[in-house]
Tab-separated table of N, CA and C in Angstrom:
chain	number	residue	atom	x	y	z
X	1	MET	N	-41.731	-99.580	-83.422
X	1	MET	CA	-40.961	-98.727	-84.290
X	1	MET	C	-41.931	-97.855	-85.083
X	2	ILE	N	-41.579	-96.600	-85.228
X	2	ILE	CA	-42.397	-95.635	-85.946
X	2	ILE	C	-41.621	-95.223	-87.183
X	3	SER	N	-42.261	-95.230	-88.342
X	3	SER	CA	-41.601	-94.800	-89.567
X	3	SER	C	-42.144	-93.453	-89.993
X	4	THR	N	-41.292	-92.637	-90.557
X	4	THR	CA	-41.700	-91.333	-91.032
X	4	THR	C	-40.861	-90.983	-92.256
X	5	VAL	N	-41.368	-90.102	-93.089
X	5	VAL	CA	-40.603	-89.654	-94.241
X	5	VAL	C	-39.778	-88.450	-93.816
X	6	TYR	N	-38.481	-88.524	-94.032
X	6	TYR	CA	-37.592	-87.426	-93.699
X	6	TYR	C	-36.561	-87.307	-94.800
X	7	LYS	N	-36.423	-86.119	-95.334
X	7	LYS	CA	-35.473	-85.878	-96.423
X	7	LYS	C	-35.704	-86.855	-97.567
X	8	ASN	N	-36.972	-87.053	-97.935
X	8	ASN	CA	-37.369	-87.893	-99.061
X	8	ASN	C	-36.993	-89.364	-98.899
X	9	LYS	N	-36.825	-89.806	-97.688
X	9	LYS	CA	-36.606	-91.227	-97.460
X	9	LYS	C	-37.331	-91.630	-96.188
X	10	ILE	N	-37.515	-92.893	-96.032
X	10	ILE	CA	-38.168	-93.405	-94.831
X	10	ILE	C	-37.139	-93.436	-93.701
X	11	MET	N	-37.537	-92.892	-92.565
X	11	MET	CA	-36.689	-92.962	-91.386
X	11	MET	C	-37.482	-93.638	-90.279
X	12	ASN	N	-36.868	-94.599	-89.651
X	12	ASN	CA	-37.491	-95.296	-88.537
X	12	ASN	C	-37.025	-94.670	-87.234
X	13	ILE	N	-37.955	-94.518	-86.320
X	13	ILE	CA	-37.652	-93.990	-85.000
X	13	ILE	C	-38.110	-95.035	-83.990
X	14	THR	N	-37.169	-95.520	-83.202
X	14	THR	CA	-37.488	-96.499	-82.172
X	14	THR	C	-37.264	-95.851	-80.814
X	15	ILE	N	-38.307	-95.826	-80.001
X	15	ILE	CA	-38.246	-95.221	-78.676
X	15	ILE	C	-38.734	-96.258	-77.671
X	16	GLU	N	-37.884	-96.570	-76.726
X	16	GLU	CA	-38.232	-97.519	-75.661
X	16	GLU	C	-38.492	-96.743	-74.379
X	17	CYS	N	-39.440	-97.232	-73.590
X	17	CYS	CA	-39.791	-96.577	-72.322
X	17	CYS	C	-39.804	-97.601	-71.199
X	18	GLU	N	-39.324	-97.154	-70.039
X	18	GLU	CA	-39.404	-97.959	-68.832
X	18	GLU	C	-39.824	-97.049	-67.690
X	19	ASN	N	-40.771	-97.507	-66.882
X	19	ASN	CA	-41.248	-96.707	-65.759
X	19	ASN	C	-40.993	-97.441	-64.446
X	20	GLU	N	-40.095	-96.891	-63.643
X	20	GLU	CA	-39.840	-97.424	-62.296
X	20	GLU	C	-40.601	-96.644	-61.227
X	21	TYR	N	-41.289	-95.580	-61.645
X	21	TYR	CA	-42.012	-94.719	-60.706
X	21	TYR	C	-43.432	-95.251	-60.564
X	22	LYS	N	-43.768	-95.690	-59.401
X	22	LYS	CA	-45.038	-96.409	-59.198
X	22	LYS	C	-46.244	-95.490	-58.974
X	23	ASP	N	-46.028	-94.190	-58.761
X	23	ASP	CA	-47.143	-93.301	-58.439
X	23	ASP	C	-47.809	-92.664	-59.658
X	24	TRP	N	-47.332	-92.991	-60.854
X	24	TRP	CA	-47.970	-92.476	-62.069
X	24	TRP	C	-47.798	-93.502	-63.172
X	25	ASP	N	-48.905	-94.009	-63.637
X	25	ASP	CA	-48.897	-94.977	-64.727
X	25	ASP	C	-48.868	-94.198	-66.042
X	26	ILE	N	-47.696	-93.981	-66.559
X	26	ILE	CA	-47.497	-93.141	-67.742
X	26	ILE	C	-48.051	-93.829	-68.987
X	27	ASP	N	-48.665	-93.042	-69.837
X	27	ASP	CA	-49.147	-93.513	-71.128
X	27	ASP	C	-47.967	-93.514	-72.098
X	28	PHE	N	-47.336	-94.674	-72.277
X	28	PHE	CA	-46.166	-94.765	-73.140
X	28	PHE	C	-46.486	-94.383	-74.582
X	29	ALA	N	-47.676	-94.703	-75.057
X	29	ALA	CA	-48.038	-94.335	-76.434
X	29	ALA	C	-48.009	-92.815	-76.592
X	30	TRP	N	-48.496	-92.081	-75.584
X	30	TRP	CA	-48.459	-90.614	-75.626
X	30	TRP	C	-47.016	-90.120	-75.582
X	31	VAL	N	-46.193	-90.704	-74.711
X	31	VAL	CA	-44.784	-90.308	-74.609
X	31	VAL	C	-44.091	-90.507	-75.955
X	32	ILE	N	-44.273	-91.675	-76.555
X	32	ILE	CA	-43.612	-91.985	-77.823
X	32	ILE	C	-44.107	-91.065	-78.931
X	33	SER	N	-45.409	-90.833	-78.984
X	33	SER	CA	-45.964	-89.930	-79.994
X	33	SER	C	-45.430	-88.510	-79.823
X	34	THR	N	-45.392	-88.032	-78.578
X	34	THR	CA	-44.882	-86.693	-78.289
X	34	THR	C	-43.415	-86.590	-78.664
X	35	ALA	N	-42.623	-87.567	-78.246
X	35	ALA	CA	-41.187	-87.554	-78.540
X	35	ALA	C	-40.929	-87.616	-80.034
X	36	LYS	N	-41.676	-88.448	-80.742
X	36	LYS	CA	-41.516	-88.563	-82.198
X	36	LYS	C	-41.831	-87.225	-82.866
X	37	SER	N	-42.910	-86.598	-82.468
X	37	SER	CA	-43.299	-85.313	-83.070
X	37	SER	C	-42.259	-84.233	-82.790
X	38	VAL	N	-41.759	-84.192	-81.573
X	38	VAL	CA	-40.744	-83.203	-81.206
X	38	VAL	C	-39.459	-83.453	-81.991
X	39	LEU	N	-39.015	-84.699	-82.049
X	39	LEU	CA	-37.802	-85.033	-82.797
X	39	LEU	C	-37.955	-84.655	-84.268
X	40	GLU	N	-39.086	-84.991	-84.859
X	40	GLU	CA	-39.324	-84.629	-86.263
X	40	GLU	C	-39.289	-83.118	-86.454
X	41	PHE	N	-39.880	-82.373	-85.523
X	41	PHE	CA	-39.849	-80.916	-85.619
X	41	PHE	C	-38.399	-80.432	-85.642
X	42	TYR	N	-37.587	-80.918	-84.720
X	42	TYR	CA	-36.189	-80.485	-84.664
X	42	TYR	C	-35.449	-80.832	-85.952
X	43	LEU	N	-35.652	-82.034	-86.464
X	43	LEU	CA	-34.939	-82.456	-87.666
X	43	LEU	C	-35.365	-81.674	-88.903
X	44	GLU	N	-36.590	-81.184	-88.908
X	44	GLU	CA	-37.082	-80.395	-90.049
X	44	GLU	C	-36.544	-78.970	-90.052
X	45	GLN	N	-36.012	-78.530	-88.922
X	45	GLN	CA	-35.433	-77.182	-88.840
X	45	GLN	C	-33.981	-77.268	-89.293
X	46	LYS	N	-33.691	-76.739	-90.480
X	46	LYS	CA	-32.330	-76.863	-91.027
X	46	LYS	C	-31.282	-76.314	-90.075
X	47	TYR	N	-31.574	-75.191	-89.429
X	47	TYR	CA	-30.594	-74.584	-88.538
X	47	TYR	C	-30.325	-75.456	-87.309
X	48	ILE	N	-31.279	-76.285	-86.912
X	48	ILE	CA	-31.046	-77.229	-85.818
X	48	ILE	C	-30.297	-78.445	-86.353
X	49	TYR	N	-30.810	-79.025	-87.431
X	49	TYR	CA	-30.184	-80.223	-87.989
X	49	TYR	C	-28.717	-79.964	-88.327
X	50	ASN	N	-28.422	-78.828	-88.950
X	50	ASN	CA	-27.057	-78.532	-89.380
X	50	ASN	C	-26.092	-78.287	-88.223
X	51	GLU	N	-26.603	-78.032	-87.029
X	51	GLU	CA	-25.756	-77.862	-85.850
X	51	GLU	C	-25.802	-79.092	-84.938
X	52	SER	N	-26.591	-80.082	-85.310
X	52	SER	CA	-26.757	-81.263	-84.460
X	52	SER	C	-25.630	-82.269	-84.697
X	53	CYS	N	-25.583	-83.256	-83.844
X	53	CYS	CA	-24.594	-84.325	-83.956
X	53	CYS	C	-24.870	-85.234	-85.151
X	54	LEU	N	-26.020	-85.103	-85.799
X	54	LEU	CA	-26.405	-85.974	-86.914
X	54	LEU	C	-25.922	-85.472	-88.267
X	55	LYS	N	-25.497	-84.242	-88.324
X	55	LYS	CA	-25.265	-83.530	-89.591
X	55	LYS	C	-24.505	-84.327	-90.645
X	56	ASP	N	-23.410	-84.898	-90.344
X	56	ASP	CA	-22.548	-85.504	-91.360
X	56	ASP	C	-22.652	-87.024	-91.430
X	57	TYR	N	-23.763	-87.571	-90.970
X	57	TYR	CA	-23.899	-89.021	-90.925
X	57	TYR	C	-25.053	-89.487	-91.807
X	58	ASP	N	-24.845	-90.637	-92.438
X	58	ASP	CA	-25.909	-91.294	-93.196
X	58	ASP	C	-26.568	-92.312	-92.280
X	59	PHE	N	-27.887	-92.259	-92.214
X	59	PHE	CA	-28.637	-93.171	-91.353
X	59	PHE	C	-30.073	-93.197	-91.847
X	60	ASN	N	-30.792	-94.231	-91.497
X	60	ASN	CA	-32.229	-94.243	-91.783
X	60	ASN	C	-33.040	-94.605	-90.550
X	61	SER	N	-32.351	-94.778	-89.413
X	61	SER	CA	-33.049	-95.075	-88.163
X	61	SER	C	-32.384	-94.343	-87.009
X	62	LEU	N	-33.218	-93.889	-86.091
X	62	LEU	CA	-32.757	-93.295	-84.842
X	62	LEU	C	-33.430	-94.039	-83.704
X	63	SER	N	-32.710	-94.190	-82.601
X	63	SER	CA	-33.317	-94.809	-81.433
X	63	SER	C	-32.833	-94.099	-80.175
X	64	PHE	N	-33.673	-94.141	-79.158
X	64	PHE	CA	-33.303	-93.670	-77.828
X	64	PHE	C	-34.306	-94.205	-76.829
X	65	ASP	N	-33.953	-94.061	-75.549
X	65	ASP	CA	-34.762	-94.631	-74.479
X	65	ASP	C	-35.156	-93.571	-73.467
X	66	PHE	N	-36.261	-93.847	-72.799
X	66	PHE	CA	-36.694	-93.075	-71.630
X	66	PHE	C	-36.696	-93.996	-70.422
X	67	LEU	N	-36.196	-93.483	-69.314
X	67	LEU	CA	-36.360	-94.137	-68.020
X	67	LEU	C	-37.061	-93.138	-67.118
X	68	PHE	N	-38.209	-93.523	-66.606
X	68	PHE	CA	-38.950	-92.696	-65.659
X	68	PHE	C	-38.737	-93.293	-64.276
X	69	CYS	N	-38.342	-92.446	-63.342
X	69	CYS	CA	-37.989	-92.921	-62.007
X	69	CYS	C	-38.300	-91.821	-60.992
X	70	ASP	N	-37.710	-91.923	-59.803
X	70	ASP	CA	-37.875	-90.877	-58.800
X	70	ASP	C	-36.548	-90.156	-58.588
X	71	SER	N	-36.576	-89.104	-57.788
X	71	SER	CA	-35.381	-88.293	-57.580
X	71	SER	C	-34.310	-89.037	-56.769
X	72	LYS	N	-34.709	-90.036	-56.007
X	72	LYS	CA	-33.709	-90.856	-55.316
X	72	LYS	C	-32.818	-91.548	-56.345
X	73	LYS	N	-33.422	-92.059	-57.396
X	73	LYS	CA	-32.673	-92.747	-58.451
X	73	LYS	C	-31.782	-91.756	-59.209
X	74	THR	N	-32.293	-90.570	-59.531
X	74	THR	CA	-31.446	-89.620	-60.258
X	74	THR	C	-30.306	-89.114	-59.377
X	75	HIS	N	-30.533	-89.074	-58.062
X	75	HIS	CA	-29.448	-88.714	-57.139
X	75	HIS	C	-28.335	-89.765	-57.218
X	76	GLU	N	-28.730	-91.035	-57.182
X	76	GLU	CA	-27.758	-92.126	-57.284
X	76	GLU	C	-26.999	-92.070	-58.610
X	77	ILE	N	-27.721	-91.847	-59.699
X	77	ILE	CA	-27.098	-91.779	-61.028
X	77	ILE	C	-26.157	-90.585	-61.104
X	78	ASN	N	-26.599	-89.455	-60.574
X	78	ASN	CA	-25.762	-88.247	-60.570
X	78	ASN	C	-24.449	-88.507	-59.827
X	79	LYS	N	-24.536	-89.155	-58.653
X	79	LYS	CA	-23.329	-89.439	-57.865
X	79	LYS	C	-22.422	-90.429	-58.583
X	80	GLN	N	-23.005	-91.463	-59.115
X	80	GLN	CA	-22.216	-92.540	-59.710
X	80	GLN	C	-21.572	-92.142	-61.038
X	81	TYR	N	-22.322	-91.482	-61.908
X	81	TYR	CA	-21.839	-91.241	-63.260
X	81	TYR	C	-21.406	-89.808	-63.540
X	82	ARG	N	-21.870	-88.869	-62.719
X	82	ARG	CA	-21.590	-87.472	-63.022
X	82	ARG	C	-20.858	-86.753	-61.892
X	83	ASP	N	-20.561	-87.476	-60.807
X	83	ASP	CA	-19.851	-86.923	-59.656
X	83	ASP	C	-20.540	-85.670	-59.098
X	84	LYS	N	-21.893	-85.731	-59.078
X	84	LYS	CA	-22.692	-84.626	-58.549
X	84	LYS	C	-23.599	-85.186	-57.463
X	85	ASP	N	-23.636	-84.505	-56.321
X	85	ASP	CA	-24.343	-85.027	-55.156
X	85	ASP	C	-25.677	-84.318	-54.950
X	86	TYR	N	-26.572	-84.482	-55.906
X	86	TYR	CA	-27.928	-83.940	-55.769
X	86	TYR	C	-28.866	-84.678	-56.732
X	87	PRO	N	-30.147	-84.687	-56.406
X	87	PRO	CA	-31.109	-85.310	-57.322
X	87	PRO	C	-31.417	-84.358	-58.477
X	88	ALA	N	-31.452	-84.891	-59.668
X	88	ALA	CA	-31.767	-84.091	-60.852
X	88	ALA	C	-33.185	-84.383	-61.295
X	89	ASP	N	-33.816	-83.409	-61.929
X	89	ASP	CA	-35.136	-83.673	-62.493
X	89	ASP	C	-35.016	-84.420	-63.820
X	90	ILE	N	-33.935	-84.165	-64.570
X	90	ILE	CA	-33.687	-84.857	-65.827
X	90	ILE	C	-32.187	-85.049	-65.995
X	91	ILE	N	-31.835	-86.227	-66.466
X	91	ILE	CA	-30.447	-86.540	-66.821
X	91	ILE	C	-30.489	-87.119	-68.226
X	92	THR	N	-29.610	-86.639	-69.064
X	92	THR	CA	-29.551	-87.148	-70.425
X	92	THR	C	-28.163	-87.726	-70.678
X	93	PHE	N	-28.143	-88.968	-71.108
X	93	PHE	CA	-26.906	-89.586	-71.560
X	93	PHE	C	-26.945	-89.590	-73.083
X	94	ALA	N	-26.336	-88.585	-73.659
X	94	ALA	CA	-26.318	-88.418	-75.113
X	94	ALA	C	-25.111	-89.173	-75.661
X	95	VAL	N	-25.234	-90.485	-75.774
X	95	VAL	CA	-24.084	-91.322	-76.101
X	95	VAL	C	-23.508	-91.008	-77.471
X	96	PHE	N	-24.331	-90.680	-78.430
X	96	PHE	CA	-23.818	-90.356	-79.763
X	96	PHE	C	-23.219	-88.956	-79.775
X	97	ALA	N	-23.965	-87.981	-79.303
X	97	ALA	CA	-23.506	-86.592	-79.336
X	97	ALA	C	-22.278	-86.370	-78.475
X	98	ASP	N	-22.190	-87.044	-77.340
X	98	ASP	CA	-21.089	-86.822	-76.408
X	98	ASP	C	-19.837	-87.629	-76.739
X	99	SER	N	-19.923	-88.501	-77.730
X	99	SER	CA	-18.752	-89.277	-78.137
X	99	SER	C	-17.898	-88.451	-79.093
X	100	GLU	N	-16.598	-88.728	-79.068
X	100	GLU	CA	-15.709	-88.115	-80.053
X	100	GLU	C	-16.182	-88.547	-81.435
X	101	GLN	N	-16.015	-87.689	-82.418
X	101	GLN	CA	-16.487	-88.020	-83.759
X	101	GLN	C	-15.906	-89.340	-84.254
X	102	SER	N	-14.661	-89.624	-83.925
X	102	SER	CA	-14.026	-90.870	-84.370
X	102	SER	C	-14.625	-92.092	-83.675
X	103	GLU	N	-15.349	-91.873	-82.567
X	103	GLU	CA	-15.941	-92.982	-81.818
X	103	GLU	C	-17.442	-93.128	-82.060
X	104	ARG	N	-18.013	-92.244	-82.848
X	104	ARG	CA	-19.434	-92.362	-83.191
X	104	ARG	C	-19.580	-93.439	-84.267
X	105	PHE	N	-20.602	-94.240	-84.121
X	105	PHE	CA	-20.804	-95.259	-85.144
X	105	PHE	C	-22.285	-95.364	-85.493
X	106	VAL	N	-22.501	-95.764	-86.732
X	106	VAL	CA	-23.832	-96.023	-87.255
X	106	VAL	C	-23.859	-97.511	-87.559
X	107	LEU	N	-24.668	-98.241	-86.846
X	107	LEU	CA	-24.741	-99.694	-86.986
X	107	LEU	C	-26.037	-100.057	-87.699
X	108	ASP	N	-25.922	-100.735	-88.824
X	108	ASP	CA	-27.093	-101.120	-89.631
X	108	ASP	C	-27.961	-99.909	-89.956
X	109	ASP	N	-27.328	-98.810	-90.331
X	109	ASP	CA	-28.012	-97.557	-90.692
X	109	ASP	C	-28.778	-96.930	-89.533
X	110	GLU	N	-28.464	-97.321	-88.287
X	110	GLU	CA	-29.157	-96.777	-87.121
X	110	GLU	C	-28.180	-96.052	-86.205
X	111	ILE	N	-28.643	-94.927	-85.684
X	111	ILE	CA	-27.911	-94.188	-84.667
X	111	ILE	C	-28.679	-94.299	-83.365
X	112	ASN	N	-27.992	-94.770	-82.333
X	112	ASN	CA	-28.575	-94.784	-80.988
X	112	ASN	C	-28.156	-93.476	-80.327
X	113	LEU	N	-29.130	-92.604	-80.089
X	113	LEU	CA	-28.843	-91.290	-79.517
X	113	LEU	C	-28.540	-91.349	-78.028
X	114	GLY	N	-29.114	-92.300	-77.293
X	114	GLY	CA	-28.849	-92.389	-75.865
X	114	GLY	C	-30.094	-92.584	-75.037
X	115	GLU	N	-30.082	-91.972	-73.840
X	115	GLU	CA	-31.161	-92.186	-72.878
X	115	GLU	C	-31.511	-90.887	-72.161
X	116	ILE	N	-32.797	-90.718	-71.934
X	116	ILE	CA	-33.315	-89.592	-71.161
X	116	ILE	C	-33.924	-90.173	-69.888
X	117	ILE	N	-33.445	-89.695	-68.736
X	117	ILE	CA	-33.923	-90.176	-67.436
X	117	ILE	C	-34.651	-89.020	-66.762
X	118	ILE	N	-35.897	-89.261	-66.399
X	118	ILE	CA	-36.729	-88.201	-65.824
X	118	ILE	C	-37.225	-88.624	-64.445
X	119	ALA	N	-36.961	-87.775	-63.445
X	119	ALA	CA	-37.465	-87.990	-62.089
X	119	ALA	C	-38.888	-87.439	-62.034
X	120	LEU	N	-39.841	-88.338	-62.082
X	120	LEU	CA	-41.239	-87.902	-62.163
X	120	LEU	C	-41.710	-87.173	-60.913
X	121	ASP	N	-41.193	-87.521	-59.737
X	121	ASP	CA	-41.633	-86.807	-58.539
X	121	ASP	C	-41.227	-85.333	-58.616
X	122	LYS	N	-40.014	-85.055	-59.061
X	122	LYS	CA	-39.564	-83.658	-59.209
X	122	LYS	C	-40.338	-82.960	-60.330
X	123	MET	N	-40.585	-83.686	-61.419
X	123	MET	CA	-41.312	-83.109	-62.541
X	123	MET	C	-42.749	-82.759	-62.138
X	124	ILE	N	-43.391	-83.644	-61.409
X	124	ILE	CA	-44.769	-83.405	-60.964
X	124	ILE	C	-44.810	-82.223	-59.990
X	125	ASP	N	-43.848	-82.155	-59.058
X	125	ASP	CA	-43.773	-81.009	-58.137
X	125	ASP	C	-43.594	-79.703	-58.914
X	126	GLY	N	-42.756	-79.727	-59.954
X	126	GLY	CA	-42.548	-78.534	-60.779
X	126	GLY	C	-43.821	-78.105	-61.499
X	127	ALA	N	-44.578	-79.071	-61.985
X	127	ALA	CA	-45.843	-78.764	-62.652
X	127	ALA	C	-46.824	-78.118	-61.676
X	128	LYS	N	-46.880	-78.650	-60.452
X	128	LYS	CA	-47.768	-78.083	-59.432
X	128	LYS	C	-47.366	-76.656	-59.102
X	129	GLU	N	-46.065	-76.420	-58.919
X	129	GLU	CA	-45.573	-75.069	-58.606
X	129	GLU	C	-45.910	-74.078	-59.711
X	130	LYS	N	-45.861	-74.522	-60.952
X	130	LYS	CA	-46.134	-73.649	-62.097
X	130	LYS	C	-47.623	-73.561	-62.417
X	131	GLY	N	-48.413	-74.436	-61.818
X	131	GLY	CA	-49.844	-74.437	-62.076
X	131	GLY	C	-50.205	-74.943	-63.465
X	132	ILE	N	-49.448	-75.941	-63.935
X	132	ILE	CA	-49.713	-76.501	-65.261
X	132	ILE	C	-49.952	-78.000	-65.142
X	133	ALA	N	-50.488	-78.584	-66.198
X	133	ALA	CA	-50.726	-80.024	-66.227
X	133	ALA	C	-49.400	-80.773	-66.230
X	134	LYS	N	-49.365	-81.881	-65.529
X	134	LYS	CA	-48.123	-82.653	-65.476
X	134	LYS	C	-47.735	-83.171	-66.860
X	135	GLU	N	-48.690	-83.409	-67.732
X	135	GLU	CA	-48.372	-83.839	-69.095
X	135	GLU	C	-47.646	-82.739	-69.875
X	136	ASP	N	-48.038	-81.478	-69.633
X	136	ASP	CA	-47.351	-80.366	-70.293
X	136	ASP	C	-45.915	-80.244	-69.792
X	137	GLU	N	-45.730	-80.420	-68.503
X	137	GLU	CA	-44.378	-80.377	-67.943
X	137	GLU	C	-43.554	-81.548	-68.476
X	138	LEU	N	-44.175	-82.728	-68.575
X	138	LEU	CA	-43.467	-83.882	-69.118
X	138	LEU	C	-43.080	-83.638	-70.576
X	139	ALA	N	-43.958	-83.035	-71.346
X	139	ALA	CA	-43.633	-82.716	-72.742
X	139	ALA	C	-42.439	-81.772	-72.813
X	140	PHE	N	-42.368	-80.814	-71.879
X	140	PHE	CA	-41.223	-79.912	-71.836
X	140	PHE	C	-39.941	-80.700	-71.555
X	141	PHE	N	-39.988	-81.621	-70.605
X	141	PHE	CA	-38.813	-82.437	-70.282
X	141	PHE	C	-38.410	-83.301	-71.481
X	142	ILE	N	-39.397	-83.876	-72.157
X	142	ILE	CA	-39.119	-84.690	-73.344
X	142	ILE	C	-38.401	-83.847	-74.391
X	143	SER	N	-38.932	-82.664	-74.667
X	143	SER	CA	-38.320	-81.805	-75.689
X	143	SER	C	-36.931	-81.355	-75.267
X	144	HIS	N	-36.737	-81.124	-73.979
X	144	HIS	CA	-35.429	-80.716	-73.463
X	144	HIS	C	-34.416	-81.857	-73.621
X	145	GLY	N	-34.815	-83.030	-73.228
X	145	GLY	CA	-33.929	-84.186	-73.331
X	145	GLY	C	-33.528	-84.475	-74.771
X	146	ILE	N	-34.460	-84.341	-75.691
X	146	ILE	CA	-34.153	-84.595	-77.099
X	146	ILE	C	-33.153	-83.572	-77.621
X	147	MET	N	-33.268	-82.322	-77.199
X	147	MET	CA	-32.266	-81.323	-77.609
X	147	MET	C	-30.876	-81.763	-77.150
X	148	HIS	N	-30.774	-82.282	-75.938
X	148	HIS	CA	-29.485	-82.777	-75.451
X	148	HIS	C	-29.008	-83.968	-76.283
X	149	LEU	N	-29.918	-84.893	-76.603
X	149	LEU	CA	-29.532	-86.054	-77.410
X	149	LEU	C	-28.988	-85.631	-78.773
X	150	LEU	N	-29.487	-84.512	-79.286
X	150	LEU	CA	-29.019	-84.010	-80.585
X	150	LEU	C	-27.717	-83.221	-80.467
X	151	GLY	N	-27.235	-83.033	-79.245
X	151	GLY	CA	-25.944	-82.405	-79.045
X	151	GLY	C	-25.985	-80.967	-78.570
X	152	PHE	N	-27.155	-80.480	-78.188
X	152	PHE	CA	-27.268	-79.101	-77.727
X	152	PHE	C	-27.202	-79.049	-76.210
X	153	ASP	N	-26.449	-78.097	-75.720
X	153	ASP	CA	-26.279	-77.923	-74.286
X	153	ASP	C	-26.654	-76.490	-73.940
X	154	HIS	N	-26.556	-76.148	-72.687
X	154	HIS	CA	-26.899	-74.780	-72.280
X	154	HIS	C	-25.925	-74.288	-71.227
X	155	GLN	N	-24.646	-74.328	-71.591
X	155	GLN	CA	-23.605	-73.862	-70.684
X	155	GLN	C	-23.525	-72.340	-70.626
X	156	SER	N	-23.977	-71.673	-71.674
X	156	SER	CA	-23.977	-70.209	-71.689
X	156	SER	C	-25.424	-69.728	-71.775
X	157	GLU	N	-25.630	-68.455	-71.488
X	157	GLU	CA	-26.980	-67.889	-71.581
X	157	GLU	C	-27.482	-67.938	-73.020
X	158	LEU	N	-26.592	-67.706	-73.972
X	158	LEU	CA	-26.964	-67.770	-75.387
X	158	LEU	C	-27.433	-69.175	-75.759
X	159	ASP	N	-26.674	-70.189	-75.321
X	159	ASP	CA	-27.059	-71.579	-75.592
X	159	ASP	C	-28.371	-71.929	-74.900
X	160	TYR	N	-28.538	-71.485	-73.665
X	160	TYR	CA	-29.769	-71.746	-72.920
X	160	TYR	C	-30.967	-71.149	-73.659
X	161	ASN	N	-30.835	-69.905	-74.093
X	161	ASN	CA	-31.928	-69.241	-74.808
X	161	ASN	C	-32.263	-69.973	-76.104
X	162	PHE	N	-31.239	-70.465	-76.812
X	162	PHE	CA	-31.456	-71.223	-78.040
X	162	PHE	C	-32.252	-72.489	-77.755
X	163	VAL	N	-31.824	-73.240	-76.737
X	163	VAL	CA	-32.497	-74.494	-76.389
X	163	VAL	C	-33.949	-74.231	-75.997
X	164	VAL	N	-34.173	-73.302	-75.091
X	164	VAL	CA	-35.529	-73.046	-74.596
X	164	VAL	C	-36.424	-72.486	-75.705
X	165	GLU	N	-35.899	-71.584	-76.511
X	165	GLU	CA	-36.694	-71.019	-77.611
X	165	GLU	C	-37.153	-72.126	-78.562
X	166	ASN	N	-36.272	-73.052	-78.865
X	166	ASN	CA	-36.635	-74.120	-79.787
X	166	ASN	C	-37.516	-75.172	-79.138
X	167	GLN	N	-37.375	-75.364	-77.841
X	167	GLN	CA	-38.308	-76.240	-77.134
X	167	GLN	C	-39.718	-75.676	-77.221
X	168	LYS	N	-39.848	-74.386	-76.995
X	168	LYS	CA	-41.172	-73.754	-77.072
X	168	LYS	C	-41.774	-73.930	-78.460
X	169	LYS	N	-40.962	-73.735	-79.495
X	169	LYS	CA	-41.448	-73.899	-80.869
X	169	LYS	C	-41.882	-75.341	-81.119
X	170	ALA	N	-41.091	-76.285	-80.646
X	170	ALA	CA	-41.437	-77.694	-80.835
X	170	ALA	C	-42.743	-78.029	-80.127
X	171	LEU	N	-42.907	-77.520	-78.908
X	171	LEU	CA	-44.136	-77.790	-78.162
X	171	LEU	C	-45.332	-77.121	-78.818
X	172	GLU	N	-45.151	-75.907	-79.306
X	172	GLU	CA	-46.243	-75.239	-80.013
X	172	GLU	C	-46.646	-76.021	-81.258
X	173	SER	N	-45.690	-76.689	-81.896
X	173	SER	CA	-46.001	-77.474	-83.097
X	173	SER	C	-46.917	-78.658	-82.780
X	174	ILE	N	-46.979	-79.043	-81.509
X	174	ILE	CA	-47.895	-80.121	-81.096
X	174	ILE	C	-48.988	-79.587	-80.169
X	175	ASN	N	-49.243	-78.291	-80.276
X	175	ASN	CA	-50.338	-77.617	-79.552
X	175	ASN	C	-50.184	-77.609	-78.030
X	176	ILE	N	-48.947	-77.529	-77.566
X	176	ILE	CA	-48.697	-77.313	-76.149
X	176	ILE	C	-48.060	-75.937	-76.035
X	177	HIS	N	-48.774	-75.032	-75.426
X	177	HIS	CA	-48.291	-73.657	-75.309
X	177	HIS	C	-47.699	-73.477	-73.919
X	178	TYR	N	-46.415	-73.589	-73.879
X	178	TYR	CA	-45.691	-73.629	-72.619
X	178	TYR	C	-45.043	-72.271	-72.379
X	179	ASP	N	-45.728	-71.430	-71.645
X	179	ASP	CA	-45.202	-70.077	-71.412
X	179	ASP	C	-44.869	-69.811	-69.947
X	180	LYS	N	-44.789	-70.880	-69.148
X	180	LYS	CA	-44.512	-70.693	-67.717
X	180	LYS	C	-43.163	-71.301	-67.330
X	181	ILE	N	-42.203	-71.192	-68.210
X	181	ILE	CA	-40.879	-71.757	-67.941
X	181	ILE	C	-40.168	-70.905	-66.925
């Protein structure tokens, strides 16, 4: 668990990671540090926080999970849970944001935001195609997934531009200059 000061109080951030992809031994400490920094950046932006699923809730802890796998697994998940017959590079189950407001709950001052599932084989292929480090591409996926966990989607071009613009800002805040999207 990582603690940070947010809005003049201590906020705990718990991030769990699981790696089913055997071809890359991911540095979980780096993933957690990157995700924590990105999440903190988003929460510090009033215009993001005020439009997020967290706006009207009292909490002092946030939690979410990462599952790293291959595209075969995301294909199975897509078919089973989303009725889509293709492998995805990232799937986000934003359990808090996607629930009706009456069904959202804060248990022991904690909000469980959900899960981010990343197909590392697709992510690594994307990094190679773009000519960037796989860690930079992974940071982009992390920042993208967190935007979804906070309730932001990209169904319209305006929404897409908002998400990507803020992902770039979040990555720049941790010295990742991602200009090959």
